[in-house]
Coordinates of C-alpha atoms in Angstrom, one line a residue:
Chain A
M1 CA -34.8 24.6 -4.7
N2 CA -33.6 27.9 -6.2
I3 CA -30.2 28.4 -7.7
I4 CA -28.6 30.0 -4.7
R5 CA -29.7 27.2 -2.4
K6 CA -28.5 24.7 -5.0
I7 CA -25.1 26.2 -5.2
A8 CA -24.8 26.4 -1.4
F9 CA -25.8 22.8 -1.2
I10 CA -23.0 22.0 -3.7
A11 CA -20.4 23.9 -1.7
V12 CA -21.3 22.3 1.6
V13 CA -21.4 18.8 0.3
A14 CA -18.4 18.9 -2.0
T15 CA -16.0 20.3 0.5
G16 CA -17.0 18.0 3.3
L17 CA -13.8 16.0 3.6
T18 CA -11.3 17.9 1.4
A19 CA -7.9 18.3 3.0
T20 CA -6.6 21.8 3.3
A21 CA -3.2 22.8 2.1
Q22 CA -2.1 23.1 5.7
E23 CA -2.5 19.4 6.5
S24 CA 0.6 17.5 7.3
I25 CA 1.8 14.0 8.3
T26 CA 1.7 13.8 12.1
Q27 CA 2.1 10.1 12.9
R28 CA 3.7 7.1 11.3
E29 CA 3.1 3.5 12.5
C30 CA 4.6 0.2 11.5
W31 CA 4.2 -3.4 12.6
I32 CA 5.8 -6.7 11.7
D33 CA 4.2 -10.0 10.9
G34 CA 0.7 -8.7 11.5
N35 CA 1.4 -7.9 15.1
I36 CA -0.4 -4.6 15.3
A37 CA -0.6 -4.8 19.1
E38 CA 3.1 -4.2 19.2
R39 CA 3.1 -1.5 16.5
Q40 CA 5.9 1.1 16.7
T41 CA 5.8 4.8 16.0
I42 CA 8.3 6.0 13.4
A43 CA 9.4 9.5 14.2
E44 CA 11.2 10.5 11.0
A45 CA 11.4 9.7 7.4
S46 CA 13.7 6.8 8.2
A47 CA 14.0 4.5 11.1
Q48 CA 16.0 1.6 12.4
I49 CA 14.0 -1.2 13.8
D50 CA 15.6 -3.8 16.0
I51 CA 14.8 -7.2 14.6
T52 CA 17.0 -9.2 17.0
A53 CA 14.1 -11.1 18.3
L54 CA 12.9 -12.2 14.9
L55 CA 13.7 -15.7 13.7
P56 CA 15.6 -16.0 10.4
G57 CA 13.3 -16.1 7.5
I58 CA 10.8 -13.9 5.5
H59 CA 8.7 -11.4 7.4
T60 CA 6.2 -8.7 6.6
F61 CA 6.4 -5.1 7.4
V62 CA 3.4 -2.9 7.3
M63 CA 3.3 0.9 7.5
R64 CA 0.7 3.7 7.5
V65 CA 0.7 7.4 8.1
Q66 CA -1.8 9.7 9.7
R67 CA -2.6 13.2 8.7
S68 CA -3.2 16.1 11.1
D69 CA -6.9 15.8 10.6
G70 CA -6.8 12.3 11.9
I71 CA -7.3 10.4 8.7
W72 CA -5.0 7.4 8.1
S73 CA -3.5 6.2 4.9
S74 CA -4.1 2.8 3.4
P75 CA -1.6 0.3 4.8
V76 CA 1.5 -0.5 2.7
T77 CA 3.1 -4.0 3.1
R78 CA 6.6 -5.0 2.2
F79 CA 8.6 -8.3 2.7
F80 CA 12.1 -8.6 4.1
L81 CA 14.4 -11.5 4.7
K82 CA 16.4 -11.9 7.9
L83 CA 19.4 -14.2 7.4
T84 CA 20.7 -16.7 9.9
D85 CA 23.1 -15.1 12.4
P86 CA 26.7 -15.8 11.3
V87 CA 28.5 -18.3 13.6
E88 CA 32.3 -18.6 14.0
T89 CA 33.6 -21.7 12.3
T90 CA 36.2 -23.8 14.3
I91 CA 38.2 -26.9 13.8
T92 CA 36.6 -29.6 15.9
H93 CA 37.6 -33.0 14.7
C94 CA 40.3 -34.9 13.0
R95 CA 40.1 -38.3 11.3
Y96 CA 43.2 -40.4 10.6
W97 CA 44.3 -43.8 9.5
F98 CA 47.5 -45.7 8.8
D99 CA 48.9 -47.3 5.7
G100 CA 45.8 -46.6 3.6
N101 CA 43.4 -48.5 5.8
E102 CA 40.7 -45.9 5.8
N103 CA 38.2 -48.5 7.0
A104 CA 40.0 -48.4 10.4
A105 CA 40.0 -44.6 10.5
V106 CA 39.8 -43.0 13.9
V107 CA 37.8 -39.8 14.6
C108 CA 39.0 -37.8 17.4
D109 CA 37.5 -34.7 19.0
I110 CA 40.1 -32.0 19.0
Q111 CA 40.3 -30.0 22.2
S112 CA 41.7 -27.0 20.4
N113 CA 38.3 -25.8 19.0
R114 CA 39.9 -22.8 17.6
S115 CA 39.1 -20.9 14.4
T116 CA 42.6 -21.7 13.2
S117 CA 44.0 -24.9 14.5
T118 CA 47.7 -25.1 15.0
G119 CA 47.6 -27.4 18.0
V120 CA 49.2 -30.8 18.5
V121 CA 47.4 -34.2 18.3
E122 CA 49.0 -37.1 19.9
I123 CA 48.5 -40.3 18.1
D124 CA 49.4 -43.7 19.6
V125 CA 51.6 -45.7 17.2
S126 CA 52.5 -48.4 19.6
D127 CA 50.6 -51.1 17.7
L128 CA 52.6 -50.4 14.6
E129 CA 55.6 -52.5 13.7
Q130 CA 59.0 -51.2 13.1
G131 CA 59.4 -49.7 9.6
E132 CA 57.9 -47.2 7.3
H133 CA 54.2 -46.3 7.5
T134 CA 51.9 -43.7 6.1
L135 CA 49.6 -41.5 8.2
S136 CA 46.5 -40.1 6.4
W137 CA 44.3 -37.4 8.0
M138 CA 41.5 -35.0 7.5
M139 CA 40.4 -32.0 9.6
G140 CA 36.7 -31.3 10.3
N141 CA 35.0 -28.0 11.3
S142 CA 32.0 -27.0 13.4
K143 CA 29.8 -27.0 10.3
G144 CA 30.4 -30.7 9.6
A145 CA 32.7 -30.2 6.6
W146 CA 35.9 -32.1 6.2
S147 CA 39.2 -31.0 4.6
Q148 CA 40.9 -32.8 1.9
E149 CA 43.0 -35.8 2.7
Y150 CA 46.7 -35.4 3.7
T151 CA 49.2 -38.2 3.8
E152 CA 52.7 -38.2 5.3
T153 CA 55.2 -41.0 5.6
F154 CA 57.0 -41.8 8.8
T155 CA 59.3 -44.5 10.1
I156 CA 59.2 -46.3 13.4
E157 CA 62.7 -47.2 14.5
L158 CA 63.5 -49.1 17.6
P159 CA 67.0 -49.2 19.2
T160 CA 69.2 -52.1 18.1
A161 CA 72.1 -51.6 20.6
I162 CA 72.7 -50.4 24.1
D163 CA 75.0 -47.5 24.0
T164 CA 74.9 -46.4 27.6
V165 CA 73.4 -47.5 30.9
S166 CA 72.0 -44.7 32.9
S167 CA 72.2 -44.5 36.6
E168 CA 69.6 -41.8 36.7
P169 CA 66.3 -42.4 38.5
L170 CA 63.7 -44.2 36.5
D171 CA 60.9 -42.1 35.0
S172 CA 57.9 -44.2 36.0
G173 CA 55.7 -42.0 34.0
C174 CA 57.2 -43.1 30.7
V175 CA 56.2 -46.1 28.6
W176 CA 58.5 -49.2 28.8
Y177 CA 59.5 -51.1 25.7
N178 CA 61.5 -54.3 25.2
L179 CA 64.3 -54.5 22.7
N180 CA 61.9 -55.7 20.1
G181 CA 60.1 -52.4 20.3
Q182 CA 57.1 -53.9 22.0
K183 CA 55.3 -51.8 24.5
L184 CA 55.1 -53.2 28.0
N185 CA 52.4 -52.8 30.5
G186 CA 54.3 -50.8 33.1
M187 CA 57.8 -51.4 34.5
P188 CA 59.0 -54.9 33.8
T189 CA 60.1 -57.2 36.6
A190 CA 62.0 -59.7 34.6
P191 CA 65.7 -59.1 34.3
G192 CA 66.8 -57.7 30.9
I193 CA 67.4 -54.6 28.9
Y194 CA 64.5 -52.2 28.3
I195 CA 63.8 -48.8 26.9
N196 CA 62.2 -46.3 29.3
G197 CA 61.6 -42.8 28.0
N198 CA 64.7 -42.1 26.1
K199 CA 67.0 -44.3 28.1
K200 CA 68.2 -47.8 28.0
V201 CA 67.6 -49.5 31.3
V202 CA 69.0 -52.7 32.7
I203 CA 66.9 -54.5 35.2
K204 CA 68.6 -57.1 37.2
Chain B
M1 CA 27.4 -21.1 -2.2
K2 CA 25.8 -20.3 -5.5
K3 CA 23.4 -23.3 -5.2
T4 CA 22.4 -22.0 -1.7
L5 CA 21.8 -18.5 -3.0
L6 CA 19.6 -19.7 -5.9
L7 CA 17.5 -21.7 -3.5
I8 CA 17.0 -18.7 -1.3
V9 CA 15.9 -16.6 -4.3
L10 CA 13.5 -19.2 -5.5
G11 CA 12.1 -19.6 -2.0
V12 CA 11.5 -15.8 -1.7
L13 CA 9.8 -15.7 -5.1
S14 CA 7.5 -18.6 -4.3
L15 CA 6.7 -17.1 -0.9
T16 CA 6.1 -13.7 -2.5
M17 CA 3.7 -15.2 -5.0
W18 CA 1.9 -17.1 -2.3
A19 CA 1.8 -14.1 -0.1
Q20 CA 0.5 -11.6 -2.7
S21 CA -3.0 -12.4 -1.5
D22 CA -2.0 -11.6 2.0
L23 CA -1.0 -8.1 1.1
R24 CA -4.7 -7.3 1.1
T25 CA -5.3 -5.6 4.4
A26 CA -8.3 -4.0 6.1
I27 CA -7.7 -1.9 9.2
L28 CA -10.6 -1.2 11.5
Q29 CA -10.2 2.0 13.6
H30 CA -12.5 2.1 16.6
D31 CA -11.6 5.2 18.5
G32 CA -8.0 4.5 19.5
D33 CA -8.2 0.7 19.0
V34 CA -6.9 -0.8 15.8
S35 CA -7.6 -4.2 14.4
V36 CA -6.0 -5.6 11.3
F37 CA -7.5 -8.2 8.9
K38 CA -5.9 -9.8 5.9
G39 CA -6.9 -11.6 2.8
A40 CA -9.8 -11.6 0.5
T41 CA -12.4 -11.4 3.2
A42 CA -10.6 -8.8 5.2
F43 CA -13.2 -6.1 4.4
A44 CA -16.1 -8.3 5.4
D45 CA -14.2 -9.5 8.6
A46 CA -13.5 -5.9 9.6
Y47 CA -17.1 -4.8 8.9
A48 CA -18.5 -7.7 11.0
I49 CA -17.1 -6.2 14.2
A50 CA -17.3 -2.6 13.2
V51 CA -19.8 -0.3 14.9
D52 CA -21.3 3.1 13.9
G53 CA -18.6 5.7 13.7
D54 CA -15.8 3.3 12.9
V55 CA -13.4 3.7 9.9
I56 CA -12.3 0.9 7.7
T57 CA -9.2 1.6 5.6
L58 CA -8.5 -0.8 2.8
S59 CA -5.2 -1.5 1.1
D60 CA -5.0 -2.0 -2.7
G61 CA -6.3 -5.3 -3.8
T62 CA -9.6 -7.1 -4.3
F63 CA -11.9 -7.8 -1.4
T64 CA -15.1 -9.7 -1.1
S65 CA -18.0 -7.2 -0.8
T66 CA -20.4 -7.3 2.1
P67 CA -23.8 -5.6 2.6
I68 CA -23.4 -2.3 4.5
A69 CA -25.9 -1.4 7.3
K70 CA -23.7 0.6 9.7
S71 CA -22.8 4.2 9.7
I72 CA -19.1 3.8 9.0
T73 CA -16.5 5.3 6.7
I74 CA -14.7 3.2 4.2
Y75 CA -11.5 4.4 2.5
G76 CA -9.8 2.6 -0.3
A77 CA -6.6 3.3 -2.2
G78 CA -8.5 4.5 -5.3
F79 CA -10.3 3.1 -8.3
E80 CA -7.5 3.6 -10.8
S81 CA -3.8 2.9 -10.7
D82 CA -1.7 6.0 -11.2
E83 CA 2.0 6.1 -10.3
E84 CA 2.1 9.9 -10.6
T85 CA -0.5 10.4 -7.9
N86 CA 0.5 7.2 -6.0
T87 CA -3.0 5.8 -6.5
A88 CA -3.7 2.1 -6.5
I89 CA -6.9 0.2 -6.9
T90 CA -9.1 -1.1 -4.1
T91 CA -11.8 -3.4 -5.5
L92 CA -14.9 -4.7 -3.9
S93 CA -15.9 -7.8 -5.7
G94 CA -19.6 -8.3 -6.2
D95 CA -22.6 -6.1 -5.7
L96 CA -22.4 -3.6 -2.8
I97 CA -25.7 -3.3 -1.0
V98 CA -26.0 -0.2 1.2
G99 CA -28.7 0.2 3.9
V100 CA -31.3 -1.9 5.6
A101 CA -34.9 -2.3 4.5
D102 CA -37.3 0.0 6.4
A103 CA -34.5 1.7 8.4
T104 CA -32.4 4.7 7.8
L105 CA -28.7 4.5 7.3
S106 CA -27.2 7.9 8.1
G107 CA -23.7 9.2 7.8
F108 CA -22.2 6.5 5.6
H109 CA -19.2 7.5 3.6
I110 CA -17.2 5.5 1.0
E111 CA -14.3 6.9 -1.0
G112 CA -11.6 5.5 -3.3
V113 CA -13.1 2.2 -4.1
K114 CA -14.0 0.3 -7.3
V115 CA -17.2 -1.6 -7.0
N116 CA -16.9 -4.4 -9.5
G117 CA -20.7 -4.9 -9.7
R118 CA -23.7 -2.9 -8.9
L119 CA -24.2 -0.5 -6.1
R120 CA -27.6 -0.6 -4.7
A121 CA -29.5 0.8 -1.8
A122 CA -31.5 -1.8 0.1
T123 CA -35.2 -2.0 -0.7
N124 CA -37.9 -0.9 1.7
S125 CA -41.1 -2.9 2.1
S126 CA -43.9 -1.6 -0.1
N127 CA -45.5 1.6 0.9
S128 CA -42.7 2.5 3.2
T129 CA -41.6 6.1 3.0
T130 CA -38.6 5.7 5.2
A131 CA -35.5 7.4 3.9
Q132 CA -33.3 4.5 3.2
L133 CA -30.1 6.6 3.0
Q134 CA -29.6 9.9 4.7
N135 CA -26.5 12.2 4.6
C136 CA -24.4 9.7 2.8
I137 CA -21.4 10.3 0.6
F138 CA -20.1 8.3 -2.3
K139 CA -16.9 9.8 -3.5
K140 CA -14.2 9.0 -6.0
C141 CA -15.6 5.6 -6.7
Y142 CA -16.1 3.6 -9.8
V143 CA -19.2 1.5 -10.0
T144 CA -19.0 -0.8 -13.0
G145 CA -22.7 -1.8 -12.9
D146 CA -25.7 0.3 -12.2
F147 CA -26.1 2.6 -9.2
T148 CA -29.7 2.1 -8.1
F149 CA -31.8 3.5 -5.3
S150 CA -34.9 1.4 -4.6
S151 CA -36.2 3.5 -1.8
N152 CA -36.4 7.1 -0.7
I153 CA -33.1 8.9 0.0
E154 CA -32.2 12.2 1.5
N155 CA -29.2 14.4 1.2
V156 CA -27.0 11.9 -0.7
S157 CA -24.0 13.1 -2.5
I158 CA -22.2 11.3 -5.4
E159 CA -19.0 13.2 -6.2
Q160 CA -16.2 12.6 -8.7
C161 CA -17.3 9.1 -9.4
L162 CA -17.2 7.1 -12.6
L163 CA -20.4 5.3 -13.3
G164 CA -20.1 2.5 -15.7
T165 CA -23.8 2.5 -16.6
Y166 CA -26.5 4.7 -15.0
I167 CA -27.8 6.2 -11.8
N168 CA -31.5 5.6 -11.3
G169 CA -34.3 5.1 -8.9
T170 CA -37.9 4.3 -9.7
N171 CA -40.9 6.5 -10.3
A172 CA -41.8 5.8 -6.7
V173 CA -38.4 6.8 -5.2
V174 CA -38.3 10.3 -3.8
A175 CA -34.7 11.6 -3.8
T176 CA -34.6 14.6 -1.7
N177 CA -31.4 16.6 -2.4
L178 CA -29.6 14.0 -4.4
M179 CA -26.4 15.8 -5.5
I180 CA -24.4 14.4 -8.4
S181 CA -21.3 16.4 -9.0
N182 CA -18.3 16.1 -11.2
C183 CA -19.2 12.6 -12.3
Y184 CA -18.8 10.7 -15.5
V185 CA -22.0 8.9 -16.1
T186 CA -21.5 6.6 -19.0
R187 CA -25.2 6.2 -19.7
N188 CA -27.7 8.4 -18.0
V189 CA -29.4 9.5 -14.8
Q190 CA -33.1 8.6 -14.7
L191 CA -36.3 7.7 -13.0
F192 CA -37.0 9.5 -9.8
N193 CA -40.3 10.6 -8.4
T194 CA -41.5 14.0 -9.5
Q195 CA -41.2 15.2 -5.9
S196 CA -37.5 14.6 -6.0
T197 CA -34.8 17.3 -6.0
V198 CA -31.9 16.0 -8.1
L199 CA -29.1 18.3 -9.0
L200 CA -26.4 17.3 -11.5
D201 CA -23.5 19.7 -11.6
H202 CA -20.3 19.6 -13.7
C203 CA -21.1 16.1 -15.0
I204 CA -20.7 14.3 -18.3
I205 CA -23.8 12.3 -19.2
G206 CA -23.4 9.7 -21.9
W207 CA -26.0 8.2 -24.0
N208 CA -27.0 4.9 -25.7
Y209 CA -29.6 3.8 -23.2
N210 CA -31.0 0.8 -25.0
G211 CA -33.9 1.4 -27.1
Y212 CA -34.5 5.0 -26.0
G213 CA -32.1 6.8 -28.3
N214 CA -29.8 9.5 -27.2
K215 CA -30.8 11.2 -24.1
P216 CA -29.9 11.7 -20.5
E217 CA -33.6 11.2 -19.6
C218 CA -34.8 12.9 -16.5
L219 CA -37.8 10.7 -16.7
Y220 CA -40.5 11.3 -14.2
S221 CA -38.5 13.8 -12.2
A222 CA -37.5 17.4 -12.1
F223 CA -33.8 17.4 -12.5
T224 CA -31.6 20.4 -12.4
W225 CA -28.6 20.3 -14.6
T226 CA -26.0 22.9 -14.2
N227 CA -22.7 23.1 -16.0
C228 CA -23.1 19.6 -17.5
I229 CA -22.2 18.2 -20.9
Q230 CA -24.3 15.7 -22.7
L231 CA -22.5 13.5 -25.2
G232 CA -25.4 11.8 -26.9
G233 CA -26.8 14.7 -28.8
G234 CA -30.4 14.0 -27.9
N235 CA -32.9 15.9 -25.7
W236 CA -32.3 16.4 -22.1
S237 CA -35.4 14.6 -21.3
S238 CA -37.7 12.1 -23.0
P239 CA -40.1 14.0 -25.2
S240 CA -42.8 11.3 -24.9
S241 CA -43.9 12.1 -21.4
T242 CA -45.0 15.1 -19.4
G243 CA -44.1 16.8 -16.2
Y244 CA -40.4 16.8 -16.4
N245 CA -39.9 20.4 -15.6
C246 CA -36.2 20.1 -15.8
T247 CA -34.0 23.1 -15.4
I248 CA -30.9 23.1 -17.6
I249 CA -28.4 25.9 -17.1
N250 CA -25.1 26.5 -18.7
C251 CA -25.0 23.1 -20.3
A252 CA -23.7 21.8 -23.6
G253 CA -25.3 19.3 -25.9
V254 CA -27.8 19.8 -28.5
G255 CA -31.5 19.1 -28.0
N256 CA -34.2 20.7 -25.9
G257 CA -35.1 20.3 -22.3
G258 CA -38.2 18.3 -22.9
T259 CA -41.7 18.9 -21.8
G260 CA -42.1 21.5 -19.1
S261 CA -38.4 22.2 -19.0
T262 CA -36.5 25.4 -19.2
T263 CA -33.0 26.0 -20.5
S264 CA -30.8 28.9 -19.8
N265 CA -27.4 30.0 -21.1
C266 CA -26.8 26.6 -22.7
Y267 CA -24.3 26.1 -25.5
N268 CA -25.6 24.7 -28.7
V269 CA -22.6 22.6 -29.4
S270 CA -22.2 18.9 -29.5
G271 CA -20.9 17.5 -26.3
G272 CA -18.5 15.3 -28.1
E273 CA -16.9 18.2 -29.9
I274 CA -16.0 20.5 -27.2
F275 CA -13.2 18.5 -25.5
V276 CA -9.5 18.6 -26.3
N277 CA -9.3 14.8 -26.2
G278 CA -12.8 13.8 -26.9
G279 CA -15.6 12.9 -24.5
A280 CA -15.0 9.2 -24.2
Y281 CA -13.8 8.1 -20.8
T282 CA -10.1 7.1 -20.6
E283 CA -7.9 7.0 -17.5
T284 CA -5.8 9.9 -18.8
N285 CA -8.6 12.1 -20.1
T286 CA -9.0 15.2 -18.0
F287 CA -11.9 16.5 -20.0
E288 CA -10.3 19.8 -20.8
L289 CA -12.4 22.0 -23.0
Q290 CA -11.2 23.5 -26.3
Q291 CA -12.6 26.8 -25.3
P292 CA -12.7 26.9 -21.4
D293 CA -13.3 30.6 -21.5
V294 CA -16.3 30.3 -23.7
W295 CA -18.1 27.3 -22.3
V296 CA -18.3 28.6 -18.8
G297 CA -20.5 27.4 -16.0
T298 CA -22.6 29.3 -13.4
D299 CA -19.6 29.3 -11.1
G300 CA -17.2 30.9 -13.6
T301 CA -15.4 27.6 -14.2
P302 CA -15.5 25.5 -17.3
I303 CA -18.5 23.3 -17.7
G304 CA -18.1 19.6 -17.3
P305 CA -16.0 17.6 -14.8
S306 CA -12.9 19.7 -15.2
G307 CA -14.7 22.7 -13.7
G308 CA -16.2 23.2 -10.2
I309 CA -14.3 21.0 -7.7
G310 CA -12.6 19.3 -10.7
W311 CA -12.1 15.8 -12.0
N312 CA -9.9 14.4 -9.3
K313 CA -9.8 10.6 -8.8
V314 CA -7.2 10.7 -6.0
P315 CA -8.7 9.7 -2.6
C316 CA -8.3 12.3 0.1
M317 CA -6.4 10.1 2.5
P318 CA -2.6 10.5 3.0
V319 CA -0.4 8.0 1.2
V320 CA 2.9 6.2 1.7
K321 CA 4.5 7.0 -1.6
S322 CA 7.5 4.8 -1.3
L323 CA 8.8 2.3 1.3
Q324 CA 12.3 0.7 1.1
L325 CA 13.6 -1.9 3.6
N326 CA 17.2 -3.0 4.1
V327 CA 18.2 -5.6 6.6
D328 CA 21.6 -4.9 8.2
G329 CA 22.3 -7.8 10.6
K330 CA 19.9 -7.3 13.5
T331 CA 18.6 -3.9 12.3
L332 CA 15.9 -3.2 9.7
N333 CA 16.5 0.1 8.1
V334 CA 13.3 1.8 6.9
N335 CA 13.2 4.6 4.4
Y336 CA 9.9 6.0 3.3
E337 CA 8.2 9.0 1.8
A338 CA 4.6 10.1 2.6
D339 CA 2.2 12.6 1.2
P340 CA -0.5 14.2 3.2
R341 CA -2.4 15.0 0.0

C-alpha cells in the first residue's frame, strides 16, 4: 500500500462518524420512572411537566437529546421528590369534662368542620347539681391533633321563688324542671309549681 | 416539623445511595423503537435482544460485559471523566470478546467506553482464513488489558484510543488494512503475519515489553509507521529476526528500523524529550510538542497524537451538559443545557 493510498485510507476511516460544525440538537426526550413508552418530547431548553398523576414520593427523571444526524446522547438521570398535596385543616372534634373528671370526658363531633371554628356547642348540664362547676375542653383538628386544655368555671342556679305566674301558652318544646332544679321527662301532670323555658308554671 | 424534615432528608439520602446503581441505563434503539434497561446487566440485557443495525447507548457507570457477535453500534459516555467537556466514564467490566469463531462480524462500532479487561477478537478454528472482523471501528476507548486479534481481520480501525498494554495478533494472523491512528499504546504493537498491512499514524508507542528491551516491535510483519513517536529509545523493530520491511516516515525516536526496513524524514530525537509535558500518559496531557513546527508529519501537522485528527477523548455523541429539576406543586420544572458536539 503506497503512501497516497495509505493517507486516503486514513482520511476515510478517521472521519467516518465525526460530527460537522453544522450539527444541532433536534430532539429532546424525557420519561419518568422508567416509563419510556410514555416519554415526552421537550421542545425548548426548559419545560414544565405535569406530575399530577404521580404519587407522593421519590421519582426518577431521565432525559436524552438527539442530534440532527440522528445520534442520541447518553441518558442522564435525576431524582425528584413530590410532596403530599396540602390538605385544609379543620376543627372536627371537641372533648370536654366536668369538675376535673377527665375519665368521664365526652368526645363530640363538631358539625362546624370549618378551618376556623367559632361555632356553638350545646352541652347538656342537666345532670349537674346546683352550684359551681368547672368545664374543661379541648378542640381537635382533621389531622388528629388536640389543642391545649381550657377550663372555665360556671354556676348552675335554680330559681328559689316564684315571682310571677304567666298566663301565656306553654312552650311544650322546652324542658320542664321542678323547684329542686331536677329535669322532668316532659310536662308534669301532678299539681305543683314548675319551671318551663324561662317561666314559672303552676299546674293545678 | 424539624423532626419530619430530617426524616425526609435521611430518606432521600438512603434512597439515593440505593438508587445509585439504578442510574446505569442502556438504551436500545431499533429503528424507531426504544427500550430501556437499568442496572449492572443493562448492557447485556440490551444486547440480548438487539439485532444487526441497532444502537445501544450507555449512560455512565459500570456494566457487565458481554460477548459481541452482532453488527451493532455501542456508544458510551467516555473513558475518562472531564467536567470541562462533560465527559463521564462508561465501563464494561471484564473482557470484551468481539466476533464469532469462523464467521465474519462486519460493521461493528464501539465508541466512548472503557474496557476494564482485555479486548479480544474471537478465535477461528485452526486453518480457517475467515476474516473475523471486517469494517469495524474501535474509537475513543480505553482498553486496560491487551487488545488481541486471534484471527484474520480486514479494514479495522482503532482511533484515538488508550491502550493499557499492547495491540497484537499472532504470526498467523493476517491483518488487512489495520489502521491505528492517534492512539496511545502504552507498550507496543506486534505480531502480525508478514502479509498484513498495518498502518500506525500519529501514535505514541511506549516500551518496556518484558524481556525484549525497548522497542515497538513490528515483529513478523511489515508495519508502516507515519508521524509516530516512540518513547522507548530502542529500534523500531526487533533486530534479531528478518523480513520486517517496516516503513518508518516522519517519526521520532532513536534507533533504526530493523532488518529490511526503511526510514524517511525521521527525527533523531528521543521520544520522551520532545513533549512539553513529557510522554507519560496522564488525563491532562495533550502531548503538545516543544517544537511543533519542526517535528512535522507527512500531513503538515505535528507528529504524535496531537497532530492529524488530534488527541480527542470526547465521544462524538451529543450530551446533556446540565439538568436541573424543581418541583412546584403539581408541576416539574425542567431546565437543561445540551451540546451537539
